[in-house]
Amino acid sequence: MKTITIGFTCATAFGLAISVYGGEPSPNVTIVLGNLLPEEDGSKDASQSPLRSPFGIDFDTAGNMIIVELEGGRVHRLSPDGDFYTIAGDGSKSYSGDGGPALKATFNGMHNVAVAPNDDIYIADSWNHCIRKIDAKSKTISTIAGTGKAGYSGDGGPAIEATFNFVMCITLSPSNDELFIADLNNRRIRAVSLKTAVARTVAGNGQRGIPKDDAIAVESPLVDPRAVTVDSKGQVYILERGGHALRVVSPDGKIRTVAGTGTKGYADGPALEAQFASPKHVCTDDKDNLYIADDGNQAIRKFDPQSSSVTTVVGRRRGKPAVSLKRPHGICFEQGKLFVVDTGNNRILRLD
């Protein structure tokens, strides 16, 4: 297996001053993987990156970054020392390899990844309608939820026999014993217990619509649940791309909208007056703030549940104008830093 050494500081960190609602502090941004582009005073274009449409990232206990690609069909590991190598996928698009070495497996449209405390890697194999697992010890791959065929079935039974329809985003619960799933075309948020391997629905009744505030989540419609995250209080946040909104399911099972007007646009400010444009991914930080990859606005936004406000962190020419985002997707908060997958530019950024 060939190893390519790529330093975590392959571009010099530069300050990013921003002007936002509420006075968001200015982060420093470093190119972790990929390049500064010619229009950013760099020397290489996006196609010269070792990545091909990166979509999701997470970290293992040793601080290695795990990266999944949508188009490239590969899973990579980037060490804190800058060693970069492929750990799964042969680059083709299909569904094969279960029971064998992860390096020989194939995927189809991976959207997200979640790493468990024992370093097992869970992958949203979206167009195969399932969740795959790379075992940390044996390095073999298996399917732990879904049959590989689109459908909606299996709640209350074994997740391996359940059917899903476009598994987009997956995230672990704060206790790391349950995997939450944005089951896009079923318009539901579902979860799989890692202890019992049983599937259940958390929100959505399969119908398309805007849920009423304080309605029962599993009896409510959703527009298109694209991403999901869970905060330290057990609140399940649902990001809707076509709904241009952020919703939350409280521990008592009731749902409400907390950010976004539902109309596509761009506006910071009070959360329910803020606007998004086809947001794709969401994560929480250690203070239960949420960060949103706002794809259509080419920006990373922040939702502060304490002040109920939305601000722009980076993008839309905030701060240094020469640096911009192109189709930002995966985001991950790790060790006090926010990592951003700048998908259209085939790179990963770190915000301090």
XYZ file of C-alpha atoms in Angstrom:
352
model
C 0.000 0.000 0.000
C 1.490 3.265 -1.144
C 1.712 6.109 1.349
C 1.743 9.730 0.247
C 3.064 12.243 2.747
C 1.057 15.441 2.807
C 1.659 17.883 5.620
C -1.180 19.298 7.666
C 0.271 22.710 6.769
C 0.436 22.323 2.995
C -0.640 25.958 2.796
C 0.214 28.772 5.168
C -2.519 29.636 7.631
C -4.116 32.975 6.978
C -6.405 35.168 9.008
C -10.043 35.400 8.013
C -11.789 38.523 9.216
C -15.562 38.421 9.109
C -18.409 40.817 9.647
C -21.444 39.035 10.980
C -24.590 39.441 13.021
C -23.679 39.165 16.688
C -19.934 39.781 16.317
C -18.611 36.307 15.535
C -14.847 36.087 16.282
C -12.565 35.811 13.255
C -11.150 32.303 12.764
C -7.772 31.429 11.351
C -8.067 29.088 8.380
C -5.544 26.455 7.293
C -5.652 24.306 4.173
C -5.327 20.829 5.671
C -5.496 18.856 2.430
C -5.639 20.235 -1.088
C -4.386 23.536 -2.433
C -4.712 27.264 -2.492
C -6.082 28.032 -5.949
C -4.584 30.492 -8.481
C -7.335 33.016 -7.728
C -6.320 32.745 -4.066
C -2.653 33.468 -4.831
C -1.936 29.746 -4.965
C -0.287 27.786 -7.746
C -2.497 24.728 -8.302
C -6.068 24.033 -9.366
C -8.605 21.805 -7.629
C -7.998 18.863 -9.967
C -4.443 18.509 -8.642
C -5.692 17.519 -5.196
C -5.416 13.843 -4.148
C -9.138 13.988 -3.349
C -12.062 13.512 -5.717
C -15.298 15.034 -4.427
C -14.703 14.540 -0.693
C -17.998 14.615 1.180
C -17.606 13.514 4.797
C -14.958 13.417 7.545
C -14.530 12.223 11.114
C -11.616 11.396 13.424
C -10.418 8.262 15.186
C -8.928 8.119 18.678
C -5.373 8.606 17.368
C -6.347 11.877 15.690
C -6.373 10.442 12.168
C -8.850 12.086 9.817
C -11.123 9.642 7.969
C -12.377 10.981 4.621
C -15.054 9.532 2.313
C -15.463 10.541 -1.318
C -18.717 10.806 -3.239
C -17.305 10.479 -6.762
C -13.926 8.933 -5.980
C -15.426 5.914 -4.245
C -12.587 5.672 -1.738
C -12.065 6.033 2.012
C -8.810 7.726 3.062
C -6.895 8.230 6.298
C -4.823 11.367 6.966
C -2.568 11.163 10.027
C -1.623 14.142 12.232
C 1.872 13.798 10.725
C 0.491 14.179 7.205
C 0.593 10.570 5.977
C -2.252 10.095 3.521
C -3.388 6.718 2.236
C -6.458 4.825 1.083
C -7.998 2.339 3.507
C -11.092 1.227 1.567
C -12.588 1.272 -1.900
C -11.124 0.634 -5.330
C -12.612 3.761 -6.930
C -15.385 2.022 -8.851
C -19.108 2.353 -8.175
C -20.886 -0.813 -7.090
C -21.735 -2.790 -3.955
C -19.293 -5.543 -3.143
C -16.655 -6.743 -0.712
C -18.568 -7.590 2.456
C -16.674 -10.120 4.544
C -13.353 -9.292 2.934
C -10.640 -6.623 3.138
C -11.993 -3.072 3.068
C -9.411 -2.126 0.440
C -11.151 -4.413 -2.057
C -14.664 -3.176 -1.274
C -16.724 -0.968 -3.565
C -19.155 1.798 -2.676
C -21.651 3.985 -4.478
C -21.970 7.639 -3.543
C -20.684 7.814 0.027
C -22.001 10.920 1.782
C -20.811 10.705 5.362
C -18.735 8.823 7.929
C -18.813 8.330 11.702
C -16.041 6.789 13.814
C -16.888 4.954 17.033
C -14.770 5.113 20.220
C -13.297 1.685 19.378
C -12.273 3.123 15.967
C -14.791 1.119 13.955
C -15.724 3.223 10.921
C -19.353 3.575 9.826
C -20.066 4.759 6.291
C -23.240 6.100 4.700
C -23.142 4.165 1.411
C -25.892 6.352 0.056
C -26.782 4.995 -3.360
C -26.448 1.453 -2.070
C -29.077 2.385 0.544
C -27.094 0.948 3.428
C -24.553 1.545 6.176
C -21.227 -0.262 5.996
C -18.689 -0.840 8.769
C -14.914 -1.169 8.622
C -13.793 -3.201 11.618
C -10.908 -1.467 13.377
C -9.092 -4.713 14.227
C -9.646 -6.965 11.221
C -9.902 -4.194 8.585
C -12.751 -6.154 7.004
C -15.973 -4.588 5.779
C -19.594 -5.524 6.408
C -23.086 -4.092 6.064
C -24.755 -3.354 9.397
C -28.003 -1.718 8.200
C -29.914 -1.988 4.954
C -30.220 -4.653 2.284
C -28.720 -2.728 -0.613
C -32.153 -2.125 -2.127
C -34.316 0.986 -1.737
C -37.418 0.754 0.448
C -38.913 1.471 3.836
C -39.265 -1.393 6.260
C -37.801 -3.029 9.317
C -38.501 -0.761 12.288
C -38.450 -2.796 15.478
C -36.405 -5.556 13.869
C -32.828 -6.280 12.808
C -31.291 -3.323 10.985
C -29.575 -5.655 8.519
C -33.044 -6.660 7.281
C -34.442 -3.121 7.235
C -34.630 -1.082 4.032
C -33.661 2.555 3.526
C -33.860 4.940 0.582
C -30.797 7.148 0.125
C -28.899 7.063 3.420
C -27.386 10.551 3.409
C -25.959 11.522 6.788
C -25.110 9.375 9.799
C -23.993 10.503 13.233
C -23.377 8.831 16.574
C -25.323 9.706 19.690
C -23.405 11.436 22.517
C -23.290 8.077 24.332
C -21.996 6.398 21.136
C -24.497 3.554 21.414
C -26.848 4.593 18.619
C -26.339 5.641 15.017
C -28.740 8.296 13.704
C -29.564 8.244 9.998
C -31.006 10.790 7.575
C -33.140 8.485 5.417
C -33.702 11.060 2.686
C -36.217 9.607 0.246
C -38.233 8.045 3.058
C -38.416 11.534 4.613
C -37.515 10.149 7.991
C -34.789 10.267 10.594
C -34.047 6.761 11.802
C -31.667 5.233 14.301
C -29.914 1.910 14.764
C -28.863 0.658 18.185
C -25.245 -0.535 18.148
C -26.058 -2.743 21.131
C -29.157 -4.536 19.844
C -28.822 -3.830 16.075
C -32.509 -2.840 16.012
C -33.805 -0.014 13.780
C -36.384 2.618 14.704
C -37.851 5.869 13.360
C -37.113 9.072 15.261
C -38.961 11.623 13.112
C -41.063 11.768 9.976
C -44.169 9.936 8.754
C -43.025 9.576 5.139
C -45.094 12.486 3.872
C -43.611 15.668 2.393
C -44.437 18.820 4.324
C -43.451 21.286 7.009
C -43.979 19.893 10.508
C -46.068 21.893 12.937
C -44.264 23.143 16.009
C -44.668 20.899 19.059
C -46.262 18.092 17.061
C -45.204 14.494 17.630
C -42.118 13.975 15.487
C -42.871 10.450 14.229
C -46.364 11.577 13.165
C -45.125 14.677 11.333
C -44.114 15.245 7.719
C -40.644 16.408 6.703
C -39.582 18.188 3.530
C -36.287 16.394 2.852
C -34.137 15.475 5.867
C -30.607 15.723 4.508
C -28.505 15.680 7.689
C -28.820 14.949 11.389
C -26.845 15.595 14.558
C -27.488 15.131 18.279
C -26.413 17.512 21.036
C -25.327 16.688 24.589
C -28.906 17.024 25.849
C -30.192 14.371 23.472
C -31.879 16.837 21.169
C -31.941 15.578 17.574
C -31.380 18.324 14.990
C -32.619 17.803 11.435
C -31.311 19.859 8.512
C -33.527 20.083 5.444
C -31.966 21.002 2.116
C -35.141 21.734 0.157
C -36.869 22.965 3.303
C -34.057 25.514 3.865
C -34.509 25.051 7.595
C -33.203 23.498 10.790
C -35.575 21.584 13.051
C -35.149 19.858 16.399
C -36.737 16.870 18.090
C -36.697 17.213 21.852
C -36.223 14.212 24.174
C -40.011 14.074 24.651
C -40.418 13.326 20.945
C -41.836 16.661 19.806
C -40.542 18.582 16.806
C -40.216 22.284 16.047
C -38.409 24.573 13.615
C -35.544 26.527 15.194
C -33.873 28.270 12.233
C -34.758 29.297 8.706
C -37.845 30.811 7.126
C -38.272 27.944 4.667
C -37.597 30.294 1.762
C -34.309 30.035 -0.110
C -32.071 33.044 0.463
C -29.285 34.469 2.566
C -29.803 36.337 5.824
C -28.111 36.270 9.209
C -29.879 37.398 12.365
C -32.639 36.017 14.608
C -32.780 32.315 13.764
C -36.387 32.150 12.617
C -35.764 35.115 10.302
C -32.513 33.723 8.924
C -32.353 32.220 5.448
C -30.412 29.297 4.006
C -29.938 28.008 0.464
C -29.910 24.234 0.100
C -27.916 23.461 3.280
C -26.308 20.026 3.230
C -24.624 19.099 6.480
C -24.617 19.941 10.185
C -22.547 19.214 13.287
C -22.431 20.307 16.918
C -19.526 21.693 18.919
C -18.673 21.105 22.578
C -21.034 23.908 23.654
C -23.996 22.601 21.630
C -23.705 25.274 18.960
C -24.479 23.994 15.475
C -22.502 24.567 12.276
C -24.211 24.262 8.926
C -22.673 23.718 5.487
C -24.881 26.108 3.514
C -24.194 24.806 0.026
C -26.173 27.280 -2.078
C -24.733 30.235 -0.195
C -21.168 28.845 -0.366
C -20.826 29.504 3.353
C -20.556 27.931 6.784
C -23.224 29.220 9.134
C -23.545 28.944 12.900
C -26.748 28.474 14.886
C -26.469 29.510 18.536
C -29.382 27.915 20.439
C -28.792 30.134 23.487
C -29.301 33.396 21.607
C -31.426 31.780 18.859
C -29.346 33.499 16.201
C -27.625 32.588 12.936
C -24.269 34.021 11.852
C -21.863 33.410 8.997
C -18.506 31.925 9.978
C -16.762 31.789 6.612
C -17.741 32.169 2.971
C -19.609 34.741 0.865
C -16.439 36.829 0.805
C -16.465 37.308 4.539
C -12.981 38.272 5.616
C -10.208 37.779 3.079
C -12.006 38.071 -0.315
C -9.487 35.954 -2.248
C -10.600 32.812 -0.409
C -13.974 31.268 -1.191
C -15.868 28.001 -0.815
C -17.377 25.902 -3.585
C -20.121 23.463 -2.642
C -19.095 23.022 1.016
C -20.431 19.774 2.382
C -19.100 17.789 5.340
C -18.222 19.577 8.553
C -16.822 18.153 11.777
C -15.911 19.681 15.131
C -12.852 18.045 16.675
C -10.618 19.110 19.569
C -11.777 22.721 19.550
C -11.479 23.162 15.787
C -13.985 23.122 12.957
C -13.072 21.149 9.842
C -14.808 21.958 6.559
C -14.969 19.795 3.447
C -14.774 22.234 0.530
C -16.099 19.662 -1.927
C -16.039 21.686 -5.143
C -12.413 22.612 -4.563
C -11.370 19.071 -3.514
C -9.911 20.232 -0.222
C -10.367 20.288 3.536
C -10.015 23.406 5.677
C -9.463 23.857 9.399
C -10.935 26.793 11.295
C -9.299 27.641 14.631
